[in-house]
Tab-separated table of C-alpha atoms in Angstrom:
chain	number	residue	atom	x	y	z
A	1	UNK	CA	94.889	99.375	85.932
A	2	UNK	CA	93.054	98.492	89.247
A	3	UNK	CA	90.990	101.339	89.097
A	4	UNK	CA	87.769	101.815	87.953
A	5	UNK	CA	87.332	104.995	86.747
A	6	UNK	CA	90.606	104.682	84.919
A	7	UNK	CA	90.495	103.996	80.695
A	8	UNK	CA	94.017	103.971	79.820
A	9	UNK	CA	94.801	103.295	75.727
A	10	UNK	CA	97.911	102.145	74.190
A	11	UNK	CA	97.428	102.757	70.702
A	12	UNK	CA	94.422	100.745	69.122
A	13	UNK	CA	94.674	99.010	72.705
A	14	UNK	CA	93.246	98.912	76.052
A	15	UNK	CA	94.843	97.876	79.204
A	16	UNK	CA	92.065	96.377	81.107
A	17	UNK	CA	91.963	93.970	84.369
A	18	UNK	CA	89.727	91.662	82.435
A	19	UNK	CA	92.706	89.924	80.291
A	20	UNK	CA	94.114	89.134	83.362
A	21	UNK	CA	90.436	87.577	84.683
A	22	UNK	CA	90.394	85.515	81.642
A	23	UNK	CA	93.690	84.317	82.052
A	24	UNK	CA	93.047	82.975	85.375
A	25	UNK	CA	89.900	80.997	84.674
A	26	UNK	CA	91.013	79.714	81.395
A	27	UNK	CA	94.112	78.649	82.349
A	28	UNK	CA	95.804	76.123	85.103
A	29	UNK	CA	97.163	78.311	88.095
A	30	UNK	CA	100.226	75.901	87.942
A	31	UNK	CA	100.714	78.342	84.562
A	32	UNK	CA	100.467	81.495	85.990
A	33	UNK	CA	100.396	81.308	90.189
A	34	UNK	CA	97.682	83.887	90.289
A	35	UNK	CA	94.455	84.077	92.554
A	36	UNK	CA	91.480	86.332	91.969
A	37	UNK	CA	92.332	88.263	95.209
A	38	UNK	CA	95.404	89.266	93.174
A	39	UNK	CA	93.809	91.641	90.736
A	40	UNK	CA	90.634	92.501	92.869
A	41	UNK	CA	92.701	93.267	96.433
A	42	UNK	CA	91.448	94.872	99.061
A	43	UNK	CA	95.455	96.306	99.785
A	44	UNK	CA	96.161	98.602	96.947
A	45	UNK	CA	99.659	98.413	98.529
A	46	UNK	CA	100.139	94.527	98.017
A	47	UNK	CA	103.757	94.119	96.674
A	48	UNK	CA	103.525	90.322	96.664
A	49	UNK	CA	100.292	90.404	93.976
A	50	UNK	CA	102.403	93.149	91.913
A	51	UNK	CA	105.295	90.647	91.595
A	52	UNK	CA	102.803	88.174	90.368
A	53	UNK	CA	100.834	89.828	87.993
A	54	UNK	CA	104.005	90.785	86.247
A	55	UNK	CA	106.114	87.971	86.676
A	56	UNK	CA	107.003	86.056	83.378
A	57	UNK	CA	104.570	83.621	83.471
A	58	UNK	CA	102.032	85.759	83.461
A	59	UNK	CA	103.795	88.159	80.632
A	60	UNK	CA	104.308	85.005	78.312
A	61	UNK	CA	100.424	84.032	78.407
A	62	UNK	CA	99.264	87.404	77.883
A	63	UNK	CA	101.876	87.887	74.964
A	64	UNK	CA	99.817	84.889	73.281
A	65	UNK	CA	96.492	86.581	73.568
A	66	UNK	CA	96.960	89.463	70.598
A	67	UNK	CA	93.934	91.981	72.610
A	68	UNK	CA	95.933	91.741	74.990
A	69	UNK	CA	99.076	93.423	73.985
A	70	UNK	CA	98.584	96.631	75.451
A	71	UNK	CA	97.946	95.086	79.192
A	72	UNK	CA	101.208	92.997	78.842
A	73	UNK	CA	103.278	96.657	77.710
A	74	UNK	CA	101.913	98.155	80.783
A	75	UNK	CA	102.717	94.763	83.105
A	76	UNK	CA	106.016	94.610	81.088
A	77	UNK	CA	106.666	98.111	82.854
A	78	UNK	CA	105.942	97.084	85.932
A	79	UNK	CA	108.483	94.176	85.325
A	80	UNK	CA	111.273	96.492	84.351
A	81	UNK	CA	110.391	98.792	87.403
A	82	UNK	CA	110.638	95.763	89.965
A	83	UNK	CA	114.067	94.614	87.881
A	84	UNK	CA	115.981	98.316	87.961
A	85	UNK	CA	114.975	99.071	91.768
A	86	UNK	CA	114.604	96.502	93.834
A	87	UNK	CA	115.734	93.258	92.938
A	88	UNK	CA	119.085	92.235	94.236
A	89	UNK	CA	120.830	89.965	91.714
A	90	UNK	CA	120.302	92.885	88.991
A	91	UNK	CA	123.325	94.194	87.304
A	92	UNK	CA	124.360	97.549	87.155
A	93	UNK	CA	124.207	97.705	83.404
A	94	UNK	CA	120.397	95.819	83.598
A	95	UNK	CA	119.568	98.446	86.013
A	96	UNK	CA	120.452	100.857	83.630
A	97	UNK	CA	118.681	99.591	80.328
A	98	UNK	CA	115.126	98.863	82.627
A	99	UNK	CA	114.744	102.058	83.795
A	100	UNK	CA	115.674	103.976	80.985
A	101	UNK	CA	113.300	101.300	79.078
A	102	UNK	CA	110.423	102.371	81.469
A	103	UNK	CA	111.326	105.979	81.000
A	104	UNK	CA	111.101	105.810	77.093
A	105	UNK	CA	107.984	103.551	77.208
A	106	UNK	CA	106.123	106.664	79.350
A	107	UNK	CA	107.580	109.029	77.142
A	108	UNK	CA	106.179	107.495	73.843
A	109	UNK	CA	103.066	106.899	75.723
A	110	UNK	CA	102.432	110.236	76.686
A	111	UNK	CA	103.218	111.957	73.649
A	112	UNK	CA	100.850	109.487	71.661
A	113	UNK	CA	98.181	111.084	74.103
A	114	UNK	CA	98.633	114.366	73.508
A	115	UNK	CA	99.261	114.183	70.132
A	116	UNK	CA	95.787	112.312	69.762
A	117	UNK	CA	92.461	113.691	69.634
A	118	UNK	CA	90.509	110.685	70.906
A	119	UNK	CA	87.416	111.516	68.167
A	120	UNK	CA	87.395	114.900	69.451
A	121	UNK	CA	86.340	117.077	66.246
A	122	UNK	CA	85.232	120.492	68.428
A	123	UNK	CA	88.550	122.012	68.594
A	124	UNK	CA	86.981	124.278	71.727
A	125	UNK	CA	86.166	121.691	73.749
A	126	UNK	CA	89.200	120.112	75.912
A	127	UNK	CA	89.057	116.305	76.773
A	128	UNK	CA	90.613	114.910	79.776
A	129	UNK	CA	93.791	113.268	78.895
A	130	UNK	CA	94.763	112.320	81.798
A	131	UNK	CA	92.672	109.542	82.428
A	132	UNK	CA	94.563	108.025	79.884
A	133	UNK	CA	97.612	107.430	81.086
A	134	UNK	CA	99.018	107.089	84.731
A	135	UNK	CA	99.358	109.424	87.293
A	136	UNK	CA	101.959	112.409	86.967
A	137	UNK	CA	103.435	111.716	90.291
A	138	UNK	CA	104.115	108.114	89.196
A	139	UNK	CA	105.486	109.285	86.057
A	140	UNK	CA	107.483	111.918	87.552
A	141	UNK	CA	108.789	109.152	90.179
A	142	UNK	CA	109.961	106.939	87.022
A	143	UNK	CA	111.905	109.790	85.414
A	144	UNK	CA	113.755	110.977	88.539
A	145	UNK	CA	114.659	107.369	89.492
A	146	UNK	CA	116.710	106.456	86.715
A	147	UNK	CA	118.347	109.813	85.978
A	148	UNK	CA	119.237	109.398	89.922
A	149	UNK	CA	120.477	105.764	89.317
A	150	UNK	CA	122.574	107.271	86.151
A	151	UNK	CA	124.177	109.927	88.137
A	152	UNK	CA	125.171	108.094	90.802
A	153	UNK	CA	126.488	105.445	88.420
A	154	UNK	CA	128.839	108.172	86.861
A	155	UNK	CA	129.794	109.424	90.249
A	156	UNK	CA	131.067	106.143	91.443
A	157	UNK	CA	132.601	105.824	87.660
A	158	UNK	CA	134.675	108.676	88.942
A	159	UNK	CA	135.610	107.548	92.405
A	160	UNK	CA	133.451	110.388	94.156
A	161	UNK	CA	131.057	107.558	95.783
A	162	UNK	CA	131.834	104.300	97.072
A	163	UNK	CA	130.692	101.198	95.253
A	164	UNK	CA	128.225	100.020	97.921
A	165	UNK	CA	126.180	103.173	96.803
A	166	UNK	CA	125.152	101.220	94.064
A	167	UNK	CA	122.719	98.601	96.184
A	168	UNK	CA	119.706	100.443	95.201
A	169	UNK	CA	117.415	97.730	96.498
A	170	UNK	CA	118.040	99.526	99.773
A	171	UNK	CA	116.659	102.782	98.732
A	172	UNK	CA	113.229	101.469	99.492
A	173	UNK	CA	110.951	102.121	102.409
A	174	UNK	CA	110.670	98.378	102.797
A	175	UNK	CA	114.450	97.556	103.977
A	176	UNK	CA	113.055	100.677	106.693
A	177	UNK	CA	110.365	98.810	107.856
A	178	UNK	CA	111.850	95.545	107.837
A	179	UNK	CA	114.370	97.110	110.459
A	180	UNK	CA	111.740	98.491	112.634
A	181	UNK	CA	109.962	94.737	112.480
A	182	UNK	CA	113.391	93.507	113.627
A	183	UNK	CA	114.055	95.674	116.231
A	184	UNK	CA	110.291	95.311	117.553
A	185	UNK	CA	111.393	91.390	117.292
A	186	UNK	CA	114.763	92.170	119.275
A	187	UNK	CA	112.595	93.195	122.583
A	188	UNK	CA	112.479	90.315	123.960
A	189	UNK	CA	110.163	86.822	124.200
A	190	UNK	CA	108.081	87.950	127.680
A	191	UNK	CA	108.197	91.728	126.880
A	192	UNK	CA	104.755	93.296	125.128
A	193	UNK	CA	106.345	96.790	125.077
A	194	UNK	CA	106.866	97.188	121.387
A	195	UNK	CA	107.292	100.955	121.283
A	196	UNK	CA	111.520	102.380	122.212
A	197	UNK	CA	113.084	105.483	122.553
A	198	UNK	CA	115.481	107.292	119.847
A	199	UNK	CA	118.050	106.358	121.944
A	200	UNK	CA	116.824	102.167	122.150
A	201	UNK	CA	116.499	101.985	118.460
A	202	UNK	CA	120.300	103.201	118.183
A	203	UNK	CA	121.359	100.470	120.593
A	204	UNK	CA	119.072	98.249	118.559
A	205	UNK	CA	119.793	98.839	114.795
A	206	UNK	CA	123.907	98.236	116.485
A	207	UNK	CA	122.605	94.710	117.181
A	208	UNK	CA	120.683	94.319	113.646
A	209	UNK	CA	124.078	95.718	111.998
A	210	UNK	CA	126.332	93.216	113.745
A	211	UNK	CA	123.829	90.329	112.835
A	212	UNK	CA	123.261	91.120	109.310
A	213	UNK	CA	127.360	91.304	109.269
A	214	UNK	CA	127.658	87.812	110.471
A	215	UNK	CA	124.751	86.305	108.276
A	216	UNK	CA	126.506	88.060	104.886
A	217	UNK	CA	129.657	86.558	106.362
A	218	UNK	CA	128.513	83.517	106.377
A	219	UNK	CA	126.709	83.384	103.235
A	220	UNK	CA	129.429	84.539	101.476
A	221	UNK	CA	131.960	81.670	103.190
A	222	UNK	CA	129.215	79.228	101.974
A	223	UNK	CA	130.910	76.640	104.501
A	224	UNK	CA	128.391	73.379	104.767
A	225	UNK	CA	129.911	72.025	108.130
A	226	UNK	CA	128.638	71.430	111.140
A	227	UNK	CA	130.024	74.597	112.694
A	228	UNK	CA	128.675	77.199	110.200
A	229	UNK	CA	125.960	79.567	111.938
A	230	UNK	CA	122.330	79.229	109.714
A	231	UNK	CA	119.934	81.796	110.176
A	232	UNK	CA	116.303	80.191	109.897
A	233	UNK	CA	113.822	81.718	106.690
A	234	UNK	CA	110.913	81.871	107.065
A	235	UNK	CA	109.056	79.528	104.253
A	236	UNK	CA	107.250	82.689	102.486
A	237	UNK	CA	111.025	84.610	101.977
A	238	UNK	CA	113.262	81.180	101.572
A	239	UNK	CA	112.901	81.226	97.504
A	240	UNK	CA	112.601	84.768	97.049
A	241	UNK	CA	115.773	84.980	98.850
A	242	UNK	CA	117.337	82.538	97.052
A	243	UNK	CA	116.357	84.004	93.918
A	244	UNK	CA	117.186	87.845	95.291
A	245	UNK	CA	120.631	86.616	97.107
A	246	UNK	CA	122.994	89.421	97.387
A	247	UNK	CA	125.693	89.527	94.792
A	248	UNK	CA	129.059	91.852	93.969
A	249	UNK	CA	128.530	93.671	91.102
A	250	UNK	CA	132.178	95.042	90.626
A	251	UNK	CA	132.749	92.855	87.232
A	252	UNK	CA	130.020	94.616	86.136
A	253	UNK	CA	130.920	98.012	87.186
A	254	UNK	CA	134.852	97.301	86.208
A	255	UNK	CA	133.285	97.084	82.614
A	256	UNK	CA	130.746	100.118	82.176
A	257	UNK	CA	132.163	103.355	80.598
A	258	UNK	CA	130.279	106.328	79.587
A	259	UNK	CA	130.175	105.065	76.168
A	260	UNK	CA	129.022	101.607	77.261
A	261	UNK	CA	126.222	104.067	79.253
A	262	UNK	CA	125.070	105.968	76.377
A	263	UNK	CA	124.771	102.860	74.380
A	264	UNK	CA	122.460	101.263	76.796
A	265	UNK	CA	120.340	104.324	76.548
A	266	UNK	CA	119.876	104.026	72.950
A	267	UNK	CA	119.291	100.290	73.366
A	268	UNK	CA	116.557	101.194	75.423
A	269	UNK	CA	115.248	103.338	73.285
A	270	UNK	CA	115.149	101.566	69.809
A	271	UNK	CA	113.389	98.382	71.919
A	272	UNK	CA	111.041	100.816	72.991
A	273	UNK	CA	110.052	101.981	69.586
A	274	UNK	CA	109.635	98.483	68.203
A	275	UNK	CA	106.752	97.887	70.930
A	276	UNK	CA	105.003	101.199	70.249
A	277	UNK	CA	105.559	99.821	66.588
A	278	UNK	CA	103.701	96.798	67.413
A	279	UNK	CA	100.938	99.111	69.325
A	280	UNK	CA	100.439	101.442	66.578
A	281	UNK	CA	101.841	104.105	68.101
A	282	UNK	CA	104.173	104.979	66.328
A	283	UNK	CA	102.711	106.658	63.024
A	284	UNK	CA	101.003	109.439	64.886
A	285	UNK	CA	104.162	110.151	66.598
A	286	UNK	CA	106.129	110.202	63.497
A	287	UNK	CA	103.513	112.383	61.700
A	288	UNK	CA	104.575	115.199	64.109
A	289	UNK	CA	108.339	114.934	63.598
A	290	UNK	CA	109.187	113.228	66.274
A	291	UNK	CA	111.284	110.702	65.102
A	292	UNK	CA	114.383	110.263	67.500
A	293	UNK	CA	115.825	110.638	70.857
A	294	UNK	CA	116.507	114.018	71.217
A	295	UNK	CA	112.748	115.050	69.453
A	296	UNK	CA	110.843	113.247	72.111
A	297	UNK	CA	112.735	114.275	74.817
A	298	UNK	CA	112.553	117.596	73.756
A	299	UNK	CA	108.622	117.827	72.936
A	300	UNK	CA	108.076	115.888	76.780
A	301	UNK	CA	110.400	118.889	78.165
A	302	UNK	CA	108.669	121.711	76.507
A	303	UNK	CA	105.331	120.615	77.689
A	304	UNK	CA	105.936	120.306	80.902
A	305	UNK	CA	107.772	124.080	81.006
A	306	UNK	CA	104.663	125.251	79.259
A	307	UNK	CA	102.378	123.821	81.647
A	308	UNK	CA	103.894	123.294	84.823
A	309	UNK	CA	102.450	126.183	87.679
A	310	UNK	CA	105.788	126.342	89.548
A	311	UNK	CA	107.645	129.825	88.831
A	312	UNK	CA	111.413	129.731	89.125
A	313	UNK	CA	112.527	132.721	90.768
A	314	UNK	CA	116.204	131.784	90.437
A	315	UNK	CA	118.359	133.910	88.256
A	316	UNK	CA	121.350	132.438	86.459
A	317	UNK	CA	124.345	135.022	87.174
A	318	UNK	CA	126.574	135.528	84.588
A	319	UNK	CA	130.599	135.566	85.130
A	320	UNK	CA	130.778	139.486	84.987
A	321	UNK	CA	128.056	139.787	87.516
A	322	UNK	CA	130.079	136.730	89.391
A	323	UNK	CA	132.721	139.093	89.226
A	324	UNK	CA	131.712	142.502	90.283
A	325	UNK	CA	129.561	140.621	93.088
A	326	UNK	CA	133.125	138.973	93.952
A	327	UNK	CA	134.615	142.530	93.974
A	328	UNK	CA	131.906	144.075	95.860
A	329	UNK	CA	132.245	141.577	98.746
A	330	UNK	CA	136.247	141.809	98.591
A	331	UNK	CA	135.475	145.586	99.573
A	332	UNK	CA	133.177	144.902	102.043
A	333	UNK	CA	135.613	142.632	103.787
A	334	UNK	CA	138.343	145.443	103.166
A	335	UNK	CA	135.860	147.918	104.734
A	336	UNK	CA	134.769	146.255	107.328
A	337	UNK	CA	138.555	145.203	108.507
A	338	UNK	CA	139.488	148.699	108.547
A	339	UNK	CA	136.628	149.451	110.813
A	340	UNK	CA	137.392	146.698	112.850
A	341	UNK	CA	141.166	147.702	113.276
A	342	UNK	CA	140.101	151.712	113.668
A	343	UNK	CA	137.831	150.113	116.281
A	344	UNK	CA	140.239	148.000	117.758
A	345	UNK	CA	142.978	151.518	118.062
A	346	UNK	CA	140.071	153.643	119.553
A	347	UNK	CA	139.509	150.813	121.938
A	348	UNK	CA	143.282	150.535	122.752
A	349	UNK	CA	143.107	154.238	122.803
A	350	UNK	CA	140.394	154.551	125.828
A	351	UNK	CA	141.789	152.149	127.543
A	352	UNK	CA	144.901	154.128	127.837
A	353	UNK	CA	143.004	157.286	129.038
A	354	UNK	CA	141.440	155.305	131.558
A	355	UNK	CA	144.963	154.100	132.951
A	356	UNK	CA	146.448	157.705	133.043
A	357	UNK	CA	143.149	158.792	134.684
A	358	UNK	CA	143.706	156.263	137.434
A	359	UNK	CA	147.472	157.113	137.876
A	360	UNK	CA	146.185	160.456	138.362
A	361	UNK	CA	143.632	159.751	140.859
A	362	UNK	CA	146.180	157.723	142.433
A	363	UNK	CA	148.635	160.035	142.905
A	364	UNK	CA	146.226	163.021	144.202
A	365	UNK	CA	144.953	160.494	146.202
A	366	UNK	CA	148.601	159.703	147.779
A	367	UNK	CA	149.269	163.378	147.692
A	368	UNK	CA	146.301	164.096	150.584
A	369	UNK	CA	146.669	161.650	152.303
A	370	UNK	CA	150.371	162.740	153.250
């Protein structure tokens, strides 16, 4: 959205930077908590100006502005990204419904685009499409996170993972920096020698692990005496930790089934066609009978077989060939035992030979000397 050789469309809508502009200088920032540096940054990689732009405030202004509705979709998907990956108090089951929400939401999106001609009457000529929509590897990232989040879901439904697999929020790369800024931090007040062996940083994530035990412990106790230990925050993190405190979710995971599951798919799903209802999407994609679940997930997979430039070189064995490859190994291992053991008697054999030989020698030996 940042970019500026990026149009993206979301039906008879544009998601532009500008809505956001206008919402800054027309309204208070005690409305919306945003600064100009937040949607012109230098940082492409600023997390803290992603949270804001898509925080509710902001979504429930630009819901009121009605040119607008295609910027808050694309905000709104940001907002159910940050939700099903990497805040803490999430639910399982919330997880769930925003990421398969984001995943549907791309999927509609992306078959509106290809399905539309963008006043393109020369059939010959190709337009760029892709300058509609985001980038594949961002797209791509969406889809494999929550069909990873679903399969480890089931696999903990059937006791093959432990619960504490389920703290996604730690999947991140910023839980692995935030340990290398703590062990930098655990070098000491006079030293200037931030860099440590393989070897240090063991010793030192050891300390970080028995600290983080205590401060969970004590969290957890939520003792308000005098001789509870309190670990000082700094005044940046103090309410986004209170907000993001770390929470059990084994109520929550006590309750989900694989029924429960499939119906927070589909409630993802029919949300997600109301707002490409409200876009205009929706008529298009139902013009090219597409018109449920399995349709659109169906014309996004064939697509992307058609056009992908990876060649799978795999071959999918039946069970006869299973079988006679089975067989064929079984009389290799037969084979090669008997040559082992007609090895092993030949061996036995010589060495036999060689004895008699030397009792022979030895005798003759005995024999002249006498």
């Amino acid at each position: 959205m940042l970019s500026k050789h990026s149009t993206m469309f979301m039906g008879n809508y544009s998601i532009d930077v500008k809505h956001i502009n206008h919402l800054i200088e027309n309204n208070s920032k005690l409305e919306h908590n945003l600064v100009k540096s937040d949607i012109y940054p230098r940082d492409r990689q600023n997390f803290a100006s992603c949270l804001k732009i898509s925080s509710n405030s902001v979504l429930d202004l630009l819901e009121q502005n009605n040119s607008a509705q295609a910027t808050h979709c694309y905000l709104n998907l940001l907002n159910s990204i940050i939700q099903a990956y990497i805040h803490k108090t999430t639910t399982v089951s919330k997880r769930l419904y925003y990421g398969w929400m984001s995943a549907f939401l791309c999927r509609f999106w992306w078959t509106w685009i290809q399905l539309n001609k963008f006043g393109n009457t020369n059939l010959s000529k190709k337009v760029n499409k892709q300058k509609y929509f985001i980038t594949k590897a961002t797209y791509f990232s969406i889809e494999l996170n929550i069909h990873c989040l679903t399969f480890i879901v089931l696999l903990v439904l059937d006791q093959q993972l432990p619960r504490h697999a389920l703290n996604i929020y730690l999947f991140s790369s910023q839980s692995c920096e935030s340990i290398f800024r703590d062990a930098r931090a655990l070098t000491g007040t006079f030293s200037s020698i931030t860099n440590f062996s393989v070897k240090q940083f063991i010793k030192k994530a050891e300390k970080i692990s028995i600290l983080n035990s205590i401060k969970s412990q004590e969290e957890r106790s939520n003792n308000n005496n005098d001789y509870s230990i309190r670990f000082p925050i700094h005044h940046k993190n103090r309410s986004f930790d209170q907000l993001n405190s770390s929470k059990c979710s084994d109520d929550d995971i006590n309750k989900l089934t694989l029924e429960k599951i499939e119906i927070i798919i589909f409630n993802a799903y029919n949300d997600m066609k109301i707002l490409i209802n409200k876009l205009k999407m929706s008529k298009l994609i139902e013009q090219n009978n597409i018109k449920d679940i399995n349709e659109l997930s169906l014309f996004v997979n064939e697509y992307f077989a058609n056009n992908s430039r990876t060649t799978d070189y795999s071959n999918i064995d039946t069970e006869e060939e299973e079988e006679e490859e089975s067989d064929e190994e079984d009389g290799k291992d037969d084979s090669a035992n008997d040559e082992s053991s007609t090895e092993s008697f030949s061996d036995e054999y010589e060495e036999t030979d060689n004895e008699n030989d030397y009792l022979m020698k030895a005798t003759t030996v005995k024999e002249e000397f006498r």
